[in-house]
């Protein structure tokens, strides 16, 4: 099991909640699923400067709750809450496009959760490493600095795997970096996992990050 299973996916339903929580019949399930995928991709791109790490979606017959987890809530909320209204219009636009008709009679509730410690978010750490690699910073230096910050923030362990044509090599390879303990088979442990692609001159290089957090 160790290296072959997504550490987040194997915990969903047992130790972690589902990212989408709703019921759909045969007619609506396809649209709901496509909407969720496009909403997540769209918000991740739109709110990148806010340090977005996750989007959870809950649906009721005539309402919808979107829970957005970010490291900088002020960027999303905006002055006087104008940012929240923009996000609602953006979500309604995506849903109208998927369904092929204007969605009007749906109440959308946007909830913003703040990331308490950005250095313990696997997605933000992977984004930072990928961003530094795209700015031509040596991957070993970027990875070591990121891992030191993670460990200094109270993590029990961190593992980073970089794969692809590293440094423009002709043959792709995989390099692994590790500090502390990152158990691969203990499901009760809290493991935050994320993978982010870095677009370099010679092609994409994948960055995977595992962070072992303390039990709260």
Short mmCIF file of C-alpha atoms in Angstrom, two decimals:
data_model
loop_
_atom_site.label_atom_id
_atom_site.label_comp_id
_atom_site.label_asym_id
_atom_site.label_seq_id
_atom_site.Cartn_x
_atom_site.Cartn_y
_atom_site.Cartn_z
CA UNK A 1 0.00 0.00 0.00
CA UNK A 2 2.79 2.36 0.99
CA UNK A 3 3.66 4.43 -2.07
CA UNK A 4 0.79 3.47 -4.37
CA UNK A 5 -2.25 5.10 -2.72
CA UNK A 6 -3.16 8.78 -2.49
CA UNK A 7 -2.79 9.52 1.26
CA UNK A 8 -5.79 11.85 1.20
CA UNK A 9 -8.09 9.63 -0.87
CA UNK A 10 -7.58 6.54 1.30
CA UNK A 11 -8.62 8.51 4.41
CA UNK A 12 -11.77 10.08 2.95
CA UNK A 13 -14.91 8.65 4.50
CA UNK A 14 -13.03 7.28 7.52
CA UNK A 15 -10.82 10.01 8.94
CA UNK A 16 -11.44 12.88 6.49
CA UNK A 17 -14.75 14.30 5.15
CA UNK A 18 -15.74 14.27 1.49
CA UNK A 19 -14.92 17.44 -0.44
CA UNK A 20 -18.38 17.39 -2.08
CA UNK A 21 -21.42 16.61 0.05
CA UNK A 22 -24.71 16.18 -1.85
CA UNK A 23 -27.09 13.68 -3.39
CA UNK A 24 -28.04 13.68 -7.06
CA UNK A 25 -30.43 11.59 -9.14
CA UNK A 26 -29.64 10.17 -12.57
CA UNK A 27 -30.57 13.43 -14.27
CA UNK A 28 -28.58 15.82 -12.11
CA UNK A 29 -25.56 13.80 -11.00
CA UNK A 30 -23.53 14.45 -14.16
CA UNK A 31 -24.15 18.23 -14.07
CA UNK A 32 -23.36 18.44 -10.34
CA UNK A 33 -20.10 16.54 -10.82
CA UNK A 34 -18.96 18.68 -13.76
CA UNK A 35 -19.94 21.85 -11.88
CA UNK A 36 -17.90 20.81 -8.84
CA UNK A 37 -14.82 20.09 -10.96
CA UNK A 38 -15.05 23.37 -12.86
CA UNK A 39 -15.82 25.42 -9.73
CA UNK A 40 -12.74 24.01 -7.99
CA UNK A 41 -10.47 24.60 -10.98
CA UNK A 42 -11.87 28.09 -11.56
CA UNK A 43 -11.62 29.22 -7.93
CA UNK A 44 -8.12 27.77 -7.59
CA UNK A 45 -7.02 29.90 -10.55
CA UNK A 46 -9.05 33.00 -9.63
CA UNK A 47 -8.01 33.07 -5.94
CA UNK A 48 -4.39 32.00 -6.37
CA UNK A 49 -3.12 35.24 -4.81
CA UNK A 50 -5.22 34.53 -1.71
CA UNK A 51 -3.31 31.29 -1.11
CA UNK A 52 -6.27 28.96 -1.69
CA UNK A 53 -5.76 25.40 -0.44
CA UNK A 54 -9.18 23.77 -0.78
CA UNK A 55 -12.83 24.12 -1.83
CA UNK A 56 -15.67 22.14 -0.23
CA UNK A 57 -19.18 22.12 -1.71
CA UNK A 58 -22.45 21.29 0.02
CA UNK A 59 -25.74 21.25 -1.89
CA UNK A 60 -29.36 21.46 -0.73
CA UNK A 61 -32.45 21.57 -2.99
CA UNK A 62 -32.49 25.39 -3.28
CA UNK A 63 -29.20 26.46 -1.72
CA UNK A 64 -25.51 25.77 -1.94
CA UNK A 65 -22.64 26.26 0.51
CA UNK A 66 -19.10 26.78 -0.78
CA UNK A 67 -16.38 26.59 1.89
CA UNK A 68 -13.11 28.13 0.70
CA UNK A 69 -9.90 27.63 2.68
CA UNK A 70 -7.29 30.34 2.10
CA UNK A 71 -4.22 31.75 3.83
CA UNK A 72 -5.18 35.40 3.16
CA UNK A 73 -8.95 35.82 3.71
CA UNK A 74 -8.85 39.59 3.17
CA UNK A 75 -7.98 39.10 -0.49
CA UNK A 76 -11.14 37.03 -1.02
CA UNK A 77 -13.51 39.15 1.08
CA UNK A 78 -12.41 42.45 -0.43
CA UNK A 79 -13.45 45.91 0.67
CA UNK A 80 -16.94 45.85 2.16
CA UNK A 81 -17.48 42.25 1.10
CA UNK A 82 -17.40 43.01 -2.62
CA UNK A 83 -15.06 40.08 -3.23
CA UNK A 84 -17.64 37.62 -1.87
CA UNK A 85 -20.25 38.90 -4.32
CA UNK A 86 -17.78 38.53 -7.19
CA UNK A 87 -17.15 34.91 -6.19
CA UNK A 88 -20.91 34.22 -6.09
CA UNK A 89 -21.40 35.67 -9.58
CA UNK A 90 -18.42 33.65 -10.84
CA UNK A 91 -19.89 30.40 -9.46
CA UNK A 92 -23.33 31.16 -10.92
CA UNK A 93 -21.69 31.84 -14.28
CA UNK A 94 -19.99 28.43 -14.25
CA UNK A 95 -23.23 26.67 -13.29
CA UNK A 96 -25.21 28.50 -15.98
CA UNK A 97 -22.62 27.50 -18.58
CA UNK A 98 -22.71 23.83 -17.56
CA UNK A 99 -26.51 23.64 -17.44
CA UNK A 100 -27.05 25.66 -20.60
CA UNK A 101 -29.48 28.04 -18.91
CA UNK A 102 -29.28 30.98 -16.51
CA UNK A 103 -29.32 29.88 -12.85
CA UNK A 104 -31.24 32.43 -10.79
CA UNK A 105 -33.24 30.83 -7.97
CA UNK A 106 -30.24 29.37 -6.13
CA UNK A 107 -28.94 30.80 -2.87
CA UNK A 108 -25.15 30.56 -2.56
CA UNK A 109 -23.49 30.91 0.84
CA UNK A 110 -19.72 31.55 0.73
CA UNK A 111 -17.77 30.66 3.87
CA UNK A 112 -14.10 31.56 4.24
CA UNK A 113 -11.79 29.45 6.41
CA UNK A 114 -8.32 30.75 7.23
CA UNK A 115 -5.27 28.52 7.14
CA UNK A 116 -3.82 28.84 10.63
CA UNK A 117 -0.27 27.97 9.59
CA UNK A 118 0.52 28.24 5.84
CA UNK A 119 3.84 26.44 6.35
CA UNK A 120 1.92 23.28 7.29
CA UNK A 121 -0.20 23.29 4.14
CA UNK A 122 1.16 20.78 1.62
CA UNK A 123 -0.45 22.59 -1.32
CA UNK A 124 1.08 25.97 -0.43
CA UNK A 125 4.50 24.39 0.15
CA UNK A 126 4.32 22.57 -3.20
CA UNK A 127 3.20 25.79 -4.92
CA UNK A 128 6.16 27.66 -3.44
CA UNK A 129 8.68 25.01 -4.52
CA UNK A 130 7.20 24.89 -8.03
CA UNK A 131 7.20 28.69 -8.27
CA UNK A 132 10.85 28.93 -7.23
CA UNK A 133 11.82 26.24 -9.74
CA UNK A 134 10.02 28.18 -12.48
CA UNK A 135 12.13 31.22 -11.48
CA UNK A 136 15.23 29.06 -12.10
CA UNK A 137 16.17 28.63 -8.45
CA UNK A 138 18.00 25.27 -7.98
CA UNK A 139 15.50 22.63 -6.95
CA UNK A 140 17.62 21.30 -4.09
CA UNK A 141 17.94 24.75 -2.52
CA UNK A 142 14.21 25.48 -2.90
CA UNK A 143 13.27 22.11 -1.44
CA UNK A 144 15.65 22.26 1.52
CA UNK A 145 14.49 25.76 2.49
CA UNK A 146 10.84 24.73 2.25
CA UNK A 147 11.42 21.61 4.36
CA UNK A 148 13.28 23.59 7.03
CA UNK A 149 10.37 26.04 7.29
CA UNK A 150 7.87 23.17 7.57
CA UNK A 151 9.83 21.46 10.36
CA UNK A 152 10.33 24.77 12.18
CA UNK A 153 6.54 25.26 12.14
CA UNK A 154 5.97 22.14 14.22
CA UNK A 155 5.54 19.33 11.67
CA UNK A 156 6.55 15.81 12.68
CA UNK A 157 7.94 15.10 9.23
CA UNK A 158 7.96 16.18 5.59
CA UNK A 159 8.72 14.40 2.33
CA UNK A 160 9.17 15.99 -1.11
CA UNK A 161 9.38 14.07 -4.38
CA UNK A 162 10.36 15.85 -7.62
CA UNK A 163 10.03 13.99 -10.91
CA UNK A 164 10.64 14.92 -14.54
CA UNK A 165 13.41 16.43 -16.66
CA UNK A 166 15.08 18.09 -13.69
CA UNK A 167 17.57 20.81 -14.70
CA UNK A 168 16.72 20.13 -18.34
CA UNK A 169 18.21 16.62 -18.30
CA UNK A 170 17.69 14.45 -21.38
CA UNK A 171 16.30 11.57 -19.30
CA UNK A 172 13.67 12.22 -16.65
CA UNK A 173 14.38 11.09 -13.10
CA UNK A 174 12.91 11.23 -9.61
CA UNK A 175 14.59 12.84 -6.58
CA UNK A 176 13.31 12.36 -3.05
CA UNK A 177 13.91 14.57 0.00
CA UNK A 178 12.90 13.64 3.52
CA UNK A 179 13.01 15.01 7.07
CA UNK A 180 11.38 13.58 10.19
CA UNK A 181 8.85 10.74 10.02
CA UNK A 182 6.13 10.41 7.38
CA UNK A 183 4.27 7.10 8.01
CA UNK A 184 2.78 5.67 4.82
CA UNK A 185 0.47 3.05 6.34
CA UNK A 186 -0.78 4.48 9.66
CA UNK A 187 -4.20 5.83 8.68
CA UNK A 188 -4.82 7.54 12.02
CA UNK A 189 -1.90 9.90 11.46
CA UNK A 190 -2.64 13.28 9.86
CA UNK A 191 -0.87 13.40 6.50
CA UNK A 192 -1.43 16.44 4.27
CA UNK A 193 -0.62 15.71 0.63
CA UNK A 194 -0.51 17.79 -2.55
CA UNK A 195 0.99 17.62 -6.02
CA UNK A 196 1.68 20.64 -8.23
CA UNK A 197 3.24 20.79 -11.73
CA UNK A 198 6.08 23.23 -12.44
CA UNK A 199 6.39 24.35 -16.07
CA UNK A 200 10.10 24.64 -16.87
CA UNK A 201 11.92 25.28 -20.15
CA UNK A 202 12.22 21.58 -21.02
CA UNK A 203 8.72 20.56 -19.92
CA UNK A 204 6.70 19.90 -16.79
CA UNK A 205 8.30 18.75 -13.55
CA UNK A 206 6.00 17.32 -10.87
CA UNK A 207 6.31 18.34 -7.22
CA UNK A 208 4.71 16.14 -4.56
CA UNK A 209 4.66 17.06 -0.86
CA UNK A 210 3.69 15.00 2.18
CA UNK A 211 3.48 16.73 5.61
CA UNK A 212 3.00 14.75 8.83
CA UNK A 213 1.11 16.97 11.29
CA UNK A 214 0.64 16.62 15.03
CA UNK A 215 -2.67 15.36 16.39
CA UNK A 216 -4.80 18.28 17.62
#
